[in-house]
Amino acid sequence: DFLRVVVSSANLLPVDYAQKTNALFIQDCPLSSRSTSALSSSSPRVSSSTPPQLSFVAVLADYLGRLFTHDDVELFLSRYSFD
């Protein structure tokens, strides 16, 4: 079991792919062997003059949490290893 993360550099339009103007980042994240969450305790929503260094999974959790109203986004992501 794994989670596939795909990040596109542009719109998902056929013409963009036909003209090869897009790039994709694809990462397969296996199930984590750790029982603790891989999420950062820092929230990406906190603003300051110097932005904190946030892990990819913390930013992903924040983004998905804004897209979906499910309260279990962080719990779902904590099942996978993002190392």
Coordinates of N, CA and C in Angstrom, one line a residue:
D1 N 0.8 -1.2 0.0 CA 0.0 0.0 0.0 C 0.9 1.2 0.0
F2 N 0.6 2.2 -0.8 CA 1.3 3.4 -0.9 C 0.4 4.6 -1.2
L3 N 0.9 5.8 -1.1 CA 0.3 7.0 -1.4 C 1.1 7.7 -2.5
R4 N 0.5 7.9 -3.7 CA 1.2 8.6 -4.8 C 0.8 10.1 -4.8
V5 N 1.9 10.9 -4.7 CA 1.7 12.4 -4.7 C 2.2 12.9 -6.0
V6 N 1.3 13.6 -6.7 CA 1.7 14.2 -8.0 C 1.5 15.7 -7.9
V7 N 2.5 16.5 -8.2 CA 2.5 17.9 -8.2 C 2.7 18.4 -9.7
S8 N 1.8 19.1 -10.2 CA 1.9 19.6 -11.6 C 2.4 21.1 -11.6
S9 N 3.1 21.5 -12.6 CA 3.6 22.8 -12.6 C 2.6 23.8 -13.3
A10 N 1.5 23.3 -13.9 CA 0.6 24.1 -14.6 C -0.8 23.5 -14.6
N11 N -1.6 24.0 -15.5 CA -3.0 23.4 -15.6 C -2.9 22.0 -16.2
L12 N -3.9 21.3 -16.0 CA -4.0 19.9 -16.5 C -4.8 19.9 -17.8
L13 N -4.3 20.7 -18.8 CA -4.9 20.8 -20.1 C -4.2 20.0 -21.1
P14 N -4.9 19.2 -22.0 CA -4.2 18.5 -23.0 C -3.2 19.3 -23.9
V15 N -3.6 20.5 -24.2 CA -2.7 21.4 -25.0 C -1.4 21.7 -24.3
D16 N -1.4 21.8 -23.0 CA -0.2 22.1 -22.3 C 0.8 20.9 -22.3
Y17 N 0.2 19.7 -22.3 CA 1.0 18.5 -22.3 C 1.5 18.2 -23.8
A18 N 0.7 18.5 -24.8 CA 1.0 18.3 -26.2 C 2.2 19.2 -26.5
Q19 N 2.3 20.4 -26.0 CA 3.3 21.4 -26.2 C 4.5 21.2 -25.3
K20 N 4.4 20.3 -24.4 CA 5.4 20.0 -23.4 C 5.9 21.2 -22.6
T21 N 4.9 21.9 -22.1 CA 5.2 23.1 -21.3 C 5.0 22.8 -19.8
N22 N 4.6 21.6 -19.4 CA 4.3 21.2 -18.0 C 5.4 20.3 -17.5
A23 N 5.5 20.3 -16.2 CA 6.4 19.3 -15.5 C 5.6 18.7 -14.4
L24 N 6.0 17.4 -14.1 CA 5.3 16.7 -13.0 C 6.3 16.2 -12.1
F25 N 6.0 16.3 -10.8 CA 6.8 15.7 -9.7 C 5.9 14.5 -9.2
I26 N 6.4 13.3 -9.3 CA 5.7 12.1 -8.8 C 6.5 11.4 -7.8
Q27 N 5.9 11.2 -6.6 CA 6.6 10.5 -5.5 C 5.6 9.4 -4.9
D28 N 6.1 8.2 -4.8 CA 5.3 7.2 -4.2 C 5.8 7.1 -2.7
C29 N 4.9 7.2 -1.8 CA 5.2 7.2 -0.4 C 4.6 5.9 0.3
P30 N 5.5 5.1 0.7 CA 5.1 3.8 1.3 C 4.5 4.0 2.7
L31 N 3.8 3.0 3.2 CA 3.2 3.0 4.5 C 4.4 3.2 5.5
S32 N 4.1 4.0 6.5 CA 5.2 4.3 7.5 C 5.3 3.2 8.5
S33 N 6.5 2.9 8.9 CA 6.7 1.9 10.0 C 6.7 2.5 11.4
R34 N 6.6 3.9 11.4 CA 6.6 4.6 12.6 C 5.1 4.7 13.1
S35 N 5.0 4.7 14.4 CA 3.6 4.9 15.0 C 3.3 6.4 15.3
T36 N 4.3 7.2 15.2 CA 4.1 8.6 15.4 C 3.9 9.3 14.1
S37 N 3.2 10.5 14.2 CA 2.9 11.3 13.0 C 4.1 11.9 12.5
A38 N 4.2 12.0 11.1 CA 5.3 12.6 10.4 C 5.0 14.1 10.3
L39 N 3.9 14.6 10.7 CA 3.5 15.9 10.5 C 4.2 16.8 11.5
S40 N 4.5 18.0 11.1 CA 5.2 19.0 11.9 C 4.2 19.6 12.9
S41 N 4.7 19.9 14.1 CA 3.8 20.5 15.1 C 3.5 22.0 14.7
S42 N 4.3 22.5 13.8 CA 4.1 23.9 13.4 C 3.0 23.9 12.3
S43 N 2.1 24.9 12.4 CA 1.1 25.1 11.4 C 1.5 26.0 10.3
P44 N 1.3 25.6 9.0 CA 1.7 26.4 7.9 C 0.9 27.7 7.9
R45 N -0.2 27.8 8.6 CA -1.0 29.0 8.6 C -0.4 30.1 9.5
V46 N 0.6 29.8 10.3 CA 1.2 30.8 11.2 C 2.1 31.7 10.4
S47 N 1.9 33.0 10.5 CA 2.7 33.9 9.8 C 3.7 34.6 10.7
S48 N 4.9 34.9 10.2 CA 5.9 35.7 11.0 C 6.8 36.4 10.0
S49 N 7.7 37.2 10.4 CA 8.6 37.9 9.5 C 9.5 36.9 8.9
T50 N 9.9 35.9 9.6 CA 10.7 34.8 9.0 C 9.9 33.5 9.0
P51 N 9.6 33.1 7.8 CA 8.8 31.8 7.7 C 9.5 30.6 8.3
P52 N 8.8 29.8 9.0 CA 9.4 28.6 9.6 C 9.7 27.6 8.4
Q53 N 10.7 26.7 8.6 CA 10.9 25.7 7.7 C 9.9 24.5 8.0
L54 N 9.0 24.3 7.1 CA 8.0 23.3 7.3 C 8.3 22.1 6.4
S55 N 7.9 21.0 6.9 CA 8.1 19.8 6.1 C 7.1 19.7 5.0
F56 N 7.4 19.0 4.0 CA 6.5 18.8 2.8 C 5.1 18.3 3.3
V57 N 5.2 17.3 4.2 CA 3.9 16.7 4.6 C 3.1 17.7 5.4
A58 N 3.7 18.6 6.2 CA 2.9 19.6 6.9 C 2.2 20.6 6.0
V59 N 2.9 21.0 4.9 CA 2.3 21.9 3.9 C 1.2 21.1 3.1
L60 N 1.5 19.9 2.8 CA 0.5 19.1 2.1 C -0.8 18.9 2.9
A61 N -0.6 18.6 4.2 CA -1.8 18.5 5.1 C -2.6 19.8 5.2
D62 N -1.9 20.9 5.3 CA -2.6 22.2 5.3 C -3.4 22.4 4.0
Y63 N -2.7 22.1 2.9 CA -3.4 22.3 1.6 C -4.6 21.4 1.4
L64 N -4.4 20.2 1.8 CA -5.6 19.2 1.7 C -6.7 19.6 2.7
G65 N -6.3 20.1 3.8 CA -7.2 20.5 4.8 C -8.1 21.6 4.4
R66 N -7.5 22.5 3.5 CA -8.2 23.6 3.0 C -9.2 23.2 1.8
L67 N -8.8 22.2 1.1 CA -9.6 21.7 0.0 C -10.8 20.9 0.5
F68 N -10.5 20.0 1.5 CA -11.5 19.1 2.0 C -11.9 19.5 3.4
T69 N -13.1 19.2 3.8 CA -13.6 19.5 5.1 C -13.4 18.4 6.1
H70 N -12.7 17.3 5.6 CA -12.5 16.2 6.5 C -11.5 16.5 7.6
D71 N -11.8 16.1 8.8 CA -10.9 16.4 10.0 C -9.8 15.4 10.1
D72 N -9.9 14.3 9.3 CA -8.9 13.2 9.4 C -7.8 13.3 8.3
V73 N -7.5 14.4 7.7 CA -6.5 14.6 6.7 C -5.1 14.3 7.3
E74 N -4.8 14.9 8.5 CA -3.5 14.6 9.1 C -3.4 13.2 9.6
L75 N -4.5 12.6 10.1 CA -4.4 11.2 10.5 C -4.1 10.3 9.3
F76 N -4.8 10.6 8.1 CA -4.6 9.8 6.9 C -3.1 9.9 6.5
L77 N -2.6 11.1 6.4 CA -1.2 11.3 5.9 C -0.2 10.7 6.9
S78 N -0.5 10.7 8.2 CA 0.4 10.1 9.1 C 0.7 8.6 8.9
R79 N -0.1 8.0 8.1 CA 0.1 6.5 7.9 C 1.3 6.3 6.9
Y80 N 1.7 7.4 6.2 CA 2.7 7.2 5.2 C 4.0 7.8 5.5
S81 N 5.1 7.3 4.9 CA 6.5 7.8 5.1 C 6.8 8.8 4.0
F82 N 7.2 10.0 4.3 CA 7.5 11.0 3.3 C 9.0 11.3 3.3
D83 N 9.8 10.4 3.8 CA 11.2 10.5 3.9 C 11.9 10.3 2.5

